[in-house]
Amino acid sequence: MNIYDISKQAGVSIATVSRVLNGSPNVKPSTRRKVMDVIDRYGYTPNAFARGLGLDTMNSIGIICADSSDLYLAKAVYYIEGNLRKSGYNCILTCSGYEHSDKESALALMINQRVDAVILAGSNYIETDAERNLYIRNAAAQIPVFLLNADMECPNVFCTMCDDFKASQEVSGALIDSGMTDILYLYNSRSYSGMRKLDGYQSAYHIRELPVDKELMQYYEGSREDIDGVCRFLCGLRAQGLRFHAVFASEDMLAAGAVKYAKANGIDIPGELSVVGYNNSLLTTCSDPEISSIDNHLETLCAQLVRTCISVLNGEDMPPKVVYSGELIQKGTTRLPGFASQK
Amino acid sequence: MNIYDISKQAGVSIATVSRVLNGSPNVKPSTRRKVMDVIDRYGYTPNAFARGLGLDTMNSIGIICADSSDLYLAKAVYYIEGNLRKSGYNCILTCSGYEHSDKESALALMINQRVDAVILAGSNYIETDAERNLYIRNAAAQIPVFLLNADMECPNVFCTMCDDFKASQEVSGALIDSGMTDILYLYNSRSYSGMRKLDGYQSAYHIRELPVDKELMQYYEGSREDIDGVCRFLCGLRAQGLRFHAVFASEDMLAAGAVKYAKANGIDIPGELSVVGYNNSLLTTCSDPEISSIDNHLETLCAQLVRTCISVLNGEDMPPKVVYSGELIQKGTTRLPGFASQK
């Protein structure tokens, strides 16, 4: 029996069940009685709701991410853990890796812990094939699920995200409008946000009624830490005759590889080649020149995600989706008009 | 009542109590009875030992680190979590920050969770003033404590570390022997391992009967992410007339700043300035030239730490200290004879 069954049996909405279970005062006594009757009848108290029923819980929230040592995800875990701690919650951390079956079992194992909610950090948990997201839907039937940088319409799932489509479209458009119509789009993830970024890139061409050259969208298969591998990959593309005056990378590591590629081939940045990364990480300031990069305000996203999470656990009505905007922080690898600059 | 009291009351060693509590078969029945009698008499079962007594535990281990988004600590958390998971343990993560009082309360809060053991990841938990390490001693009276890259002699505390003194002494010595007697030692942490590295640097001069110039040991106070700040700091030292032909940095971020400093001042690397970092992180390959850096085999350390932890929880006798060696991975910022090179 889960929150849906309780809602159906009691004839009230899921939000109402949630409010009862979380001990919210904004429930009519008669409604509360209906819900509690159902729970008593079936003798079932999901762990996540034990607190609201006055039972002892661990006040723990599960964080699942693919790889907590990834620059971006490490920051996400750090911000989320800090905000949860300030709200009096522990965090149980699990790294699931990127394989679908591993993600599924990580979530199942987490549900088996006495966590009050689970946070999936990173857009790679949502795939384009809806069937492959069923495991999240099932989890949300038991405890609230919070997605960072991913989108899924499902009861008891709450999304906090950056509009990567828009940021990508804007920056691609600015590059095109500055005369760089042959932007190489370099990516290494087919996650939800990865595809949104790619869509934004293509859309920048579409809205200008320009053709998109499929050859210019390149997927890098190598390790997420092998900057030299990215450099060699681009050298290979060049050897095959591919020409481009800008590289737009779905993350900073790829952009750092593009900077190395330019250096290895005597290509001037930004004179002959513009480079844009994503995430505005430490790598951008380590590169020479420093890399212009889209900042998706991860710290703000994580603070909001935790606020939403705590509010939901307190039985408040929360919007299923909160969307922020990204912005290009212009450094040494681009010279685009009209963008914030940061030294 | 804790494991020491039990040991004293029962007249057996702490290791024996631990074996009994963990259900090890290598205990004489009469000894087991003595220990269990004491426990029964006082009616106290520390959570951490509940498992061995056949009670239900969460199979959780606490990881405390200062900042899980720090490049080095993020890797540590990732490796530790992965190894714990493979051994059937959950990890509860807490970031304590670098302040002493915050570290103390993070550990106290963790002990209050039902964790079976606690791992302190990062040498900043051990300070030179023994009084300031009392909180760890107190924690170890309740559950086993595992230190990554730090050293503390205390029952129920187990250390897995890299010999940073030796690695630092070797690399400093090699720089001196190559004619760079004026090595700037740049550091940003007074942690246990930070001080060991500094000692190794000084010792390289001592064993060569060379004086150590105090001006050449420079502490950087700025943010751990502000590479440009490091560059400005070094420019300031230069403006004050300080001269040096090598920079040995206690972590890669500082070394990346030194590379930027050289570039800003038209100093050739490694011709006029050698630079060595520490941790062999992603930053070393992002810099140009790539940074020679000491690798302290973090992945191996973490795997060993978790092996020790699981063995201790299984009641096995484990050595209180396991020490690995670091090694310089030579890249583009040095030209030292006799060191491994990696492209």
XYZ file of C-alpha atoms in Angstrom:
686
model
C 0.000 0.000 0.000
C 1.333 3.421 -0.927
C 0.220 7.023 -0.889
C -1.939 6.493 -4.020
C -3.774 3.576 -2.494
C -4.407 5.584 0.658
C -5.668 8.502 -1.423
C -7.971 6.270 -3.474
C -9.325 4.360 -0.500
C -9.909 7.525 1.536
C -11.375 9.391 -1.426
C -9.108 12.403 -0.957
C -6.281 13.884 -3.001
C -2.666 12.777 -2.714
C -1.773 16.245 -1.440
C -4.298 15.821 1.353
C -2.905 12.408 2.304
C 0.526 13.950 2.321
C -0.655 16.773 4.582
C -2.218 14.305 7.010
C 0.852 12.109 7.025
C 3.092 15.083 7.608
C 0.991 16.372 10.459
C -0.016 19.590 8.746
C -2.646 21.584 10.662
C -4.429 22.577 7.446
C -6.634 19.481 7.276
C -10.235 19.186 8.418
C -10.540 16.773 11.356
C -13.061 14.645 9.414
C -10.643 14.347 6.487
C -7.799 13.455 8.793
C -9.966 10.729 10.327
C -10.809 9.269 6.892
C -7.135 9.017 5.985
C -6.065 7.616 9.334
C -8.866 5.051 9.162
C -7.508 3.729 5.887
C -3.984 3.603 7.276
C -5.150 1.889 10.448
C -7.246 -0.590 8.491
C -4.287 -1.669 6.381
C -1.842 -1.401 9.235
C 0.739 0.126 6.989
C 2.901 3.165 7.666
C 5.418 3.989 5.002
C 8.665 4.928 6.690
C 8.748 8.265 5.023
C 5.529 9.229 6.714
C 6.304 7.830 10.107
C 7.485 11.194 11.332
C 4.167 12.843 10.619
C 2.447 10.080 12.547
C 4.575 10.839 15.558
C 6.820 7.845 15.049
C 10.557 7.951 15.197
C 12.381 8.419 11.898
C 16.016 8.897 11.128
C 15.361 12.325 9.579
C 17.403 11.098 6.658
C 17.209 12.026 3.020
C 18.845 10.008 0.304
C 21.021 11.649 -2.321
C 21.768 9.592 -5.395
C 24.179 10.859 -8.015
C 26.099 9.104 -10.753
C 29.569 10.037 -9.540
C 30.188 12.284 -6.543
C 33.737 12.981 -7.742
C 32.556 14.629 -10.961
C 33.270 18.379 -10.633
C 29.639 19.392 -11.169
C 27.998 16.635 -9.143
C 30.494 17.079 -6.290
C 29.348 20.685 -5.990
C 25.711 19.593 -6.161
C 26.168 17.036 -3.375
C 28.025 19.587 -1.283
C 25.343 22.263 -1.622
C 22.479 19.816 -1.087
C 24.092 18.178 1.946
C 24.814 21.561 3.530
C 21.265 22.805 3.073
C 19.777 19.550 4.354
C 22.015 19.635 7.404
C 20.927 23.188 8.196
C 17.338 21.922 8.071
C 18.105 19.130 10.507
C 18.332 16.261 8.031
C 21.097 13.720 7.483
C 22.052 12.730 4.049
C 22.648 9.186 2.903
C 24.780 9.300 -0.219
C 24.881 6.670 -2.946
C 26.720 6.852 -6.236
C 24.884 4.913 -8.891
C 27.160 5.227 -11.899
C 25.640 5.953 -15.304
C 24.205 2.530 -16.233
C 20.440 2.264 -16.228
C 20.261 -0.977 -14.240
C 22.633 0.415 -11.604
C 20.567 3.571 -11.266
C 17.462 1.455 -10.831
C 18.983 -0.713 -8.115
C 20.526 2.289 -6.343
C 17.075 3.845 -6.081
C 15.501 0.590 -4.926
C 18.145 0.157 -2.231
C 17.691 3.740 -1.102
C 13.934 3.277 -0.764
C 14.659 0.299 1.487
C 16.545 2.602 3.842
C 14.415 4.639 6.176
C 14.822 7.816 4.140
C 12.097 10.440 4.192
C 12.710 11.488 0.588
C 15.154 10.897 -2.208
C 17.026 13.438 -4.301
C 18.299 12.419 -7.721
C 21.160 14.804 -8.432
C 21.953 15.159 -12.104
C 19.835 15.007 -15.198
C 21.071 11.581 -16.220
C 18.275 9.928 -14.215
C 15.686 10.987 -16.765
C 15.828 9.436 -20.229
C 13.857 10.167 -23.358
C 12.219 6.729 -23.362
C 9.424 7.087 -20.757
C 9.517 3.355 -19.994
C 13.018 3.753 -18.677
C 11.805 6.314 -16.150
C 9.215 3.970 -14.663
C 11.481 3.140 -11.732
C 11.320 6.770 -10.635
C 7.536 6.778 -10.959
C 7.402 3.683 -8.757
C 9.700 5.258 -6.195
C 7.525 8.378 -6.103
C 4.578 6.192 -5.160
C 6.395 5.536 -1.885
C 8.324 8.688 -1.008
C 8.676 12.139 -2.525
C 11.345 12.335 -5.236
C 13.290 15.518 -6.046
C 15.078 15.925 -9.351
C 17.963 18.282 -9.886
C 18.216 19.543 -13.437
C 15.732 17.120 -14.893
C 12.078 17.214 -15.770
C 9.413 14.598 -15.228
C 5.709 14.996 -14.853
C 4.602 12.637 -12.138
C 2.769 12.997 -8.825
C 5.144 13.304 -5.852
C 8.070 14.207 -8.163
C 9.450 17.764 -7.843
C 11.902 19.279 -10.312
C 14.360 22.111 -9.786
C 16.161 22.955 -12.970
C 18.004 25.379 -15.153
C 16.594 26.130 -18.584
C 19.509 24.608 -20.460
C 17.615 24.758 -23.739
C 17.279 28.517 -23.538
C 20.854 29.149 -22.386
C 22.212 26.920 -25.139
C 19.990 28.505 -27.757
C 21.013 32.013 -26.718
C 24.729 31.346 -26.728
C 24.623 29.383 -30.001
C 22.616 32.229 -31.496
C 25.130 34.815 -30.338
C 27.972 32.813 -31.890
C 26.056 32.496 -35.190
C 25.176 36.192 -35.187
C 28.882 36.998 -34.721
C 29.594 35.167 -37.965
C 30.466 31.715 -36.622
C 27.868 29.687 -38.468
C 29.904 26.494 -38.226
C 29.766 25.805 -34.476
C 31.011 22.388 -33.468
C 28.688 21.097 -30.752
C 30.680 18.756 -28.530
C 28.901 16.635 -25.928
C 29.437 13.568 -23.807
C 26.058 12.877 -22.260
C 22.662 11.960 -23.628
C 21.005 12.832 -20.329
C 17.902 14.981 -20.151
C 19.844 18.201 -19.823
C 22.402 17.009 -22.374
C 19.634 16.631 -24.940
C 18.083 19.961 -23.971
C 21.388 21.692 -24.621
C 21.710 19.957 -27.992
C 18.139 20.958 -28.865
C 18.923 24.557 -27.957
C 21.920 24.531 -30.281
C 19.857 23.188 -33.191
C 17.030 25.572 -32.463
C 19.408 28.545 -32.780
C 19.960 27.500 -36.410
C 16.283 26.741 -37.037
C 14.985 30.088 -35.860
C 17.521 31.761 -38.162
C 16.382 29.497 -41.003
C 19.894 28.114 -41.298
C 20.657 24.443 -41.936
C 22.149 22.322 -39.136
C 25.159 20.307 -40.257
C 24.904 16.875 -38.600
C 28.684 16.494 -38.894
C 29.076 19.395 -36.495
C 27.321 17.579 -33.653
C 29.987 15.337 -32.191
C 29.622 12.916 -29.323
C 32.782 12.254 -27.311
C 32.867 8.723 -25.907
C 36.057 8.969 -23.826
C 36.561 9.304 -20.103
C 35.132 12.358 -18.328
C 38.596 13.193 -17.061
C 40.669 12.726 -20.196
C 41.222 16.272 -21.413
C 44.005 15.084 -23.715
C 41.620 12.551 -25.207
C 39.275 15.400 -26.166
C 42.209 17.228 -27.754
C 43.123 14.145 -29.815
C 39.466 13.651 -30.773
C 39.279 17.189 -32.181
C 42.624 16.790 -33.964
C 41.133 13.677 -35.580
C 38.064 15.599 -36.768
C 40.321 18.287 -38.221
C 42.399 15.643 -40.002
C 39.170 14.359 -41.546
C 38.619 17.812 -42.999
C 35.941 19.086 -40.606
C 36.078 22.895 -40.305
C 34.617 24.972 -37.459
C 35.186 28.443 -35.992
C 33.604 27.780 -32.630
C 33.332 24.894 -30.204
C 30.337 24.836 -27.913
C 30.864 22.131 -25.297
C 28.238 20.592 -23.021
C 30.721 20.737 -20.149
C 33.910 22.568 -19.215
C 36.150 19.509 -19.426
C 35.351 19.239 -23.151
C 35.989 22.953 -23.601
C 39.363 22.591 -21.857
C 40.193 19.906 -24.432
C 39.198 22.301 -27.212
C 41.572 24.947 -25.845
C 44.378 22.365 -25.875
C 43.435 21.394 -29.417
C 43.715 24.991 -30.572
C 47.119 25.336 -28.961
C 48.373 22.088 -30.481
C 47.391 23.358 -33.923
C 48.491 26.972 -33.604
C 44.908 28.229 -33.768
C 44.347 31.586 -32.065
C 41.622 31.824 -29.403
C 39.333 33.712 -29.693
C 40.598 35.225 -32.980
C 40.240 32.080 -35.088
C 38.285 29.858 -32.719
C 35.743 30.689 -30.021
C 35.201 28.196 -27.217
C 32.279 28.013 -24.793
C 31.992 25.539 -21.948
C 29.204 24.682 -19.539
C 29.042 24.796 -15.701
C 31.541 27.606 -15.079
C 33.735 25.287 -13.005
C 37.272 25.572 -11.643
C 38.549 24.236 -14.978
C 37.565 27.474 -16.700
C 40.077 29.485 -14.663
C 42.786 26.849 -14.916
C 42.791 26.983 -18.724
C 44.737 29.558 -20.682
C 42.940 31.575 -21.914
C 40.224 31.216 -19.329
C 37.112 29.585 -20.726
C 33.834 31.408 -21.309
C 31.197 29.172 -19.784
C 27.497 28.974 -19.048
C 26.758 29.196 -15.354
C 23.577 27.404 -14.404
C 23.563 28.687 -10.840
C 23.968 25.316 -9.219
C 24.154 26.726 -5.701
C 20.815 28.503 -6.143
C 19.254 25.403 -7.709
C 20.363 23.210 -4.815
C 19.147 25.648 -2.166
C 15.755 25.792 -3.885
C 15.581 22.020 -4.267
C 16.146 21.544 -0.532
C 13.603 24.279 0.302
C 11.065 22.459 -1.858
C 11.953 19.149 -0.251
C 11.573 20.388 3.315
C 8.306 22.131 2.443
C 6.880 18.966 0.885
C 7.880 16.959 3.950
C 6.103 19.572 6.053
C 2.946 18.955 4.072
C 2.950 22.235 2.167
C 1.680 22.476 -1.397
C 4.687 22.998 -3.635
C 4.927 23.592 -7.387
C 6.133 20.478 -9.210
C 8.635 22.483 -11.199
C 10.924 25.467 -10.534
C 12.962 26.700 -13.485
C 15.935 29.072 -13.361
C 17.882 30.638 -16.235
C 21.523 30.031 -17.098
C 23.875 32.766 -18.233
C 27.099 32.972 -20.175
C 30.050 34.182 -18.098
C 32.357 35.556 -20.743
C 36.079 35.055 -20.176
C 38.988 34.752 -22.585
C 37.745 32.259 -25.173
C 34.981 34.364 -26.710
C 34.367 37.950 -27.676
C 30.587 38.071 -27.833
C 28.741 41.361 -27.475
C 26.148 41.745 -24.745
C 27.271 39.099 -22.260
C 28.417 39.450 -18.662
C 32.150 39.358 -18.312
C 34.095 38.080 -15.326
C 37.773 38.221 -14.677
C 29.508 2.836 29.420
C 31.734 2.266 26.412
C 34.068 -0.362 25.030
C 36.803 0.609 27.510
C 34.519 0.220 30.500
C 33.413 -3.161 29.225
C 37.020 -4.182 28.731
C 38.007 -3.026 32.221
C 35.029 -4.585 33.952
C 35.424 -7.894 32.132
C 39.200 -7.907 32.574
C 39.845 -8.565 28.884
C 41.460 -6.519 26.107
C 39.549 -4.048 23.981
C 40.263 -6.198 20.940
C 38.594 -9.127 22.685
C 35.538 -7.055 23.566
C 35.389 -5.957 19.965
C 35.575 -9.553 18.774
C 32.773 -10.583 21.111
C 30.609 -7.638 20.112
C 31.183 -8.360 16.467
C 30.329 -12.027 16.842
C 33.768 -13.297 15.884
C 34.156 -17.077 16.353
C 37.733 -16.649 17.640
C 36.764 -16.098 21.263
C 36.758 -18.684 24.043
C 33.204 -19.330 25.303
C 34.254 -18.428 28.866
C 35.667 -15.089 27.668
C 32.563 -14.383 25.652
C 30.469 -15.070 28.737
C 32.513 -12.634 30.867
C 32.029 -9.859 28.320
C 28.345 -10.538 27.824
C 27.826 -10.607 31.598
C 29.222 -7.101 31.884
C 27.080 -5.885 29.024
C 23.975 -7.532 30.475
C 24.694 -6.179 33.950
C 24.858 -2.592 32.666
C 22.106 -3.110 30.145
C 23.956 -1.118 27.566
C 24.568 -2.015 23.940
C 26.333 0.630 21.941
C 24.572 0.925 18.615
C 27.716 0.215 16.720
C 27.914 -3.210 18.252
C 24.267 -4.110 17.985
C 24.880 -6.033 14.796
C 27.308 -8.422 16.462
C 24.747 -9.032 19.170
C 22.209 -10.059 16.569
C 20.300 -6.818 16.775
C 19.161 -4.828 13.803
C 21.445 -2.024 12.656
C 21.295 0.260 9.689
C 24.615 -1.043 8.346
C 25.597 2.583 8.009
C 28.985 4.168 8.189
C 29.469 7.888 8.608
C 31.817 9.822 6.370
C 32.819 13.263 7.549
C 34.892 15.521 5.351
C 35.491 19.250 5.393
C 34.100 19.963 1.923
C 32.871 17.244 -0.422
C 33.196 19.604 -3.397
C 36.965 19.981 -2.949
C 38.626 18.119 -5.851
C 40.634 15.822 -3.579
C 37.973 15.187 -0.960
C 35.320 14.607 -3.632
C 37.442 11.786 -5.003
C 37.979 10.425 -1.490
C 34.249 10.405 -0.734
C 33.551 8.755 -4.076
C 36.080 5.957 -3.575
C 35.084 5.364 0.047
C 31.371 5.336 -0.707
C 31.841 2.906 -3.594
C 33.900 0.482 -1.530
C 31.482 0.658 1.398
C 28.543 0.024 -0.892
C 30.243 -3.053 -2.365
C 30.623 -4.310 1.213
C 26.951 -3.811 1.933
C 27.181 -0.582 3.916
C 25.396 2.727 3.425
C 27.213 5.916 3.852
C 25.927 8.921 5.750
C 27.799 11.979 4.538
C 28.396 15.147 6.518
C 30.537 18.102 5.520
C 32.005 19.753 8.569
C 33.885 22.691 7.106
C 37.358 23.526 8.405
C 36.543 25.156 11.766
C 37.446 23.174 14.852
C 34.123 23.631 16.630
C 32.205 22.611 13.508
C 34.305 19.466 13.119
C 33.640 18.625 16.737
C 29.898 19.017 16.452
C 29.787 17.156 13.132
C 31.436 14.181 14.791
C 29.141 14.371 17.820
C 26.065 14.468 15.588
C 27.350 11.539 13.565
C 27.882 9.465 16.698
C 24.258 10.144 17.579
C 23.220 8.507 14.328
C 23.153 4.746 14.394
C 26.399 4.453 12.429
C 28.631 1.429 12.928
C 31.827 3.403 12.403
C 32.961 6.827 11.332
C 35.477 7.775 8.676
C 37.206 11.149 8.880
C 38.291 11.887 5.335
C 41.132 14.361 5.093
C 44.025 15.139 7.347
C 42.528 18.355 8.659
C 40.839 16.462 11.503
C 44.140 15.974 13.297
C 45.885 19.028 14.688
C 49.298 19.432 16.286
C 47.807 20.411 19.637
C 46.783 17.043 21.173
C 44.028 18.687 23.236
C 42.275 19.649 20.056
C 42.120 15.985 19.047
C 40.355 14.916 22.223
C 36.999 14.869 20.486
C 38.248 12.088 18.225
C 39.558 10.156 21.217
C 36.138 10.438 22.835
C 34.406 9.293 19.669
C 36.717 6.281 19.435
C 35.570 5.241 22.892
C 32.159 4.645 21.346
C 32.735 3.445 17.780
C 35.763 2.673 15.646
C 37.192 5.719 13.902
C 39.077 5.577 10.604
C 41.355 8.386 9.506
C 42.292 9.044 5.919
C 45.701 10.653 5.554
C 46.168 11.454 9.186
C 47.937 9.879 12.097
C 46.773 9.498 15.667
C 47.757 6.946 18.254
C 44.625 5.973 20.091
C 42.792 2.708 20.737
C 39.998 2.067 18.233
C 41.447 4.626 15.776
C 42.824 3.252 12.508
C 44.900 5.299 10.076
C 45.405 4.816 6.349
C 47.829 7.308 4.978
C 50.383 8.331 2.431
C 53.865 9.207 3.639
C 53.642 12.841 2.618
C 56.794 13.683 4.549
C 58.869 11.297 2.475
C 57.321 12.277 -0.858
C 57.810 15.958 -0.102
C 61.371 15.412 1.111
C 62.257 13.430 -2.019
C 60.838 15.915 -4.471
C 62.291 18.933 -2.651
C 65.644 17.133 -2.594
C 65.496 16.411 -6.301
C 64.775 20.089 -7.011
C 67.681 21.194 -4.793
C 70.004 18.643 -6.377
C 69.072 20.008 -9.801
C 70.344 23.414 -8.699
C 67.104 24.984 -7.494
C 68.102 25.754 -3.936
C 65.539 28.532 -3.615
C 62.277 26.555 -3.700
C 59.208 28.531 -2.744
C 57.022 26.268 -0.600
C 53.422 27.328 -1.097
C 50.714 25.894 1.149
C 47.173 26.604 2.237
C 46.539 24.132 5.014
C 48.041 23.549 8.444
C 46.451 20.118 8.630
C 48.409 17.058 9.714
C 49.408 16.182 6.164
C 50.006 19.841 5.352
C 52.549 20.060 8.151
C 54.138 16.744 7.158
C 54.676 18.076 3.651
C 56.205 21.263 5.024
C 58.477 19.218 7.320
C 59.590 17.108 4.361
C 60.514 20.250 2.453
C 62.589 21.593 5.353
C 64.180 18.221 5.969
C 65.449 18.127 2.368
C 67.499 21.238 3.179
C 68.569 19.948 6.603
C 69.953 16.629 5.356
C 71.949 18.551 2.756
C 73.159 20.915 5.489
C 71.617 23.845 3.670
C 69.813 26.678 5.412
C 66.039 26.997 5.098
C 64.913 30.482 4.173
C 61.741 31.232 6.184
C 60.722 33.785 3.553
C 60.387 30.933 1.073
C 57.648 29.199 3.079
C 54.502 31.057 2.137
C 51.019 30.429 3.415
C 48.189 31.361 1.042
C 45.072 32.511 2.892
C 42.726 32.913 -0.056
C 39.877 30.742 -1.289
C 40.664 27.183 -2.339
C 39.166 27.905 -5.742
C 40.743 31.245 -6.533
C 43.554 30.340 -8.926
C 43.878 33.972 -9.965
C 44.257 34.936 -6.333
C 47.278 32.631 -6.088
C 48.719 34.237 -9.204
C 48.304 37.716 -7.687
C 49.797 36.505 -4.394
C 52.949 35.307 -6.182
C 53.161 38.515 -8.214
C 53.076 40.374 -4.906
C 55.949 38.301 -3.501
C 57.949 38.988 -6.645
C 57.274 42.701 -6.350
C 58.644 42.538 -2.801
C 61.890 41.194 -4.251
C 61.497 37.499 -3.363
C 63.352 35.294 -5.858
C 62.739 31.581 -6.451
C 63.430 29.106 -9.256
C 60.908 26.510 -8.185
C 57.453 26.464 -6.630
C 56.489 23.395 -4.646
C 52.793 23.606 -3.829
C 50.883 21.572 -1.254
C 48.059 21.155 -3.738
C 47.466 21.383 -7.471
C 45.277 24.466 -7.300
C 48.219 26.446 -5.903
C 50.494 25.015 -8.584
C 47.998 26.083 -11.258
C 48.230 29.588 -9.840
C 52.025 29.404 -10.071
C 51.799 28.461 -13.751
C 49.586 31.497 -14.325
C 52.026 33.666 -12.411
C 54.899 32.517 -14.633
C 52.886 33.280 -17.736
C 51.867 36.708 -16.489
C 55.537 37.563 -15.925
C 57.015 36.000 -19.050
C 58.874 33.370 -17.020
C 59.603 30.156 -18.922
C 58.441 26.857 -17.385
C 60.406 24.693 -16.711
C 63.434 26.588 -18.081
C 63.372 29.419 -15.543
C 60.837 28.078 -13.068
C 59.933 24.524 -12.039
C 56.493 23.893 -10.566
C 55.327 20.855 -8.603
C 51.798 20.300 -7.349
C 50.229 17.749 -5.070
C 47.362 15.250 -5.658
C 47.806 14.745 -9.412
C 44.267 15.983 -10.044
C 42.381 17.004 -13.167
C 43.835 20.510 -12.785
C 47.288 19.217 -13.721
C 46.137 18.280 -17.230
C 44.090 21.417 -17.668
C 47.108 23.687 -17.130
C 49.547 24.572 -19.873
C 52.143 23.177 -19.505
C 50.699 20.232 -17.629
C 51.717 20.244 -13.984
C 54.131 17.729 -12.458
C 52.417 16.548 -9.301
C 52.780 14.097 -6.445
C 50.246 11.297 -6.657
C 49.387 9.908 -3.248
C 47.373 7.013 -4.631
C 44.084 8.125 -3.141
C 42.101 5.315 -4.731
C 44.381 2.698 -3.155
C 44.284 4.482 0.216
C 40.486 4.570 0.213
C 40.164 0.912 -0.777
C 42.530 -0.035 2.052
C 40.736 2.184 4.542
C 37.418 0.488 3.785
C 39.031 -2.972 3.960
C 40.392 -2.100 7.393
C 37.029 -0.736 8.461
C 35.079 -3.830 7.398
C 37.665 -6.113 9.011
C 37.479 -4.222 12.303
C 33.685 -4.413 12.240
C 34.053 -8.156 11.669
C 36.136 -8.390 14.823
C 39.462 -9.018 13.125
C 42.705 -7.694 14.557
C 43.887 -4.914 12.279
C 47.050 -2.819 12.344
C 46.359 0.694 13.619
C 48.321 2.255 10.792
C 48.837 1.469 7.097
C 51.249 3.744 5.237
C 51.671 4.038 1.475
C 54.232 6.011 -0.512
C 53.536 8.937 -2.802
C 55.300 9.453 -6.121
C 56.010 12.378 -8.383
C 54.290 12.103 -11.737
C 56.454 14.248 -13.926
C 54.704 16.303 -16.599
C 55.572 19.580 -18.270
C 56.511 21.843 -15.367
C 59.691 20.046 -14.246
C 62.623 18.297 -15.818
C 63.888 16.187 -12.929
C 65.976 13.108 -13.577
C 64.797 9.747 -12.268
C 61.054 10.346 -11.928
C 58.150 8.608 -13.622
C 56.788 10.574 -16.528
C 53.222 10.562 -17.748
C 51.767 12.173 -20.811
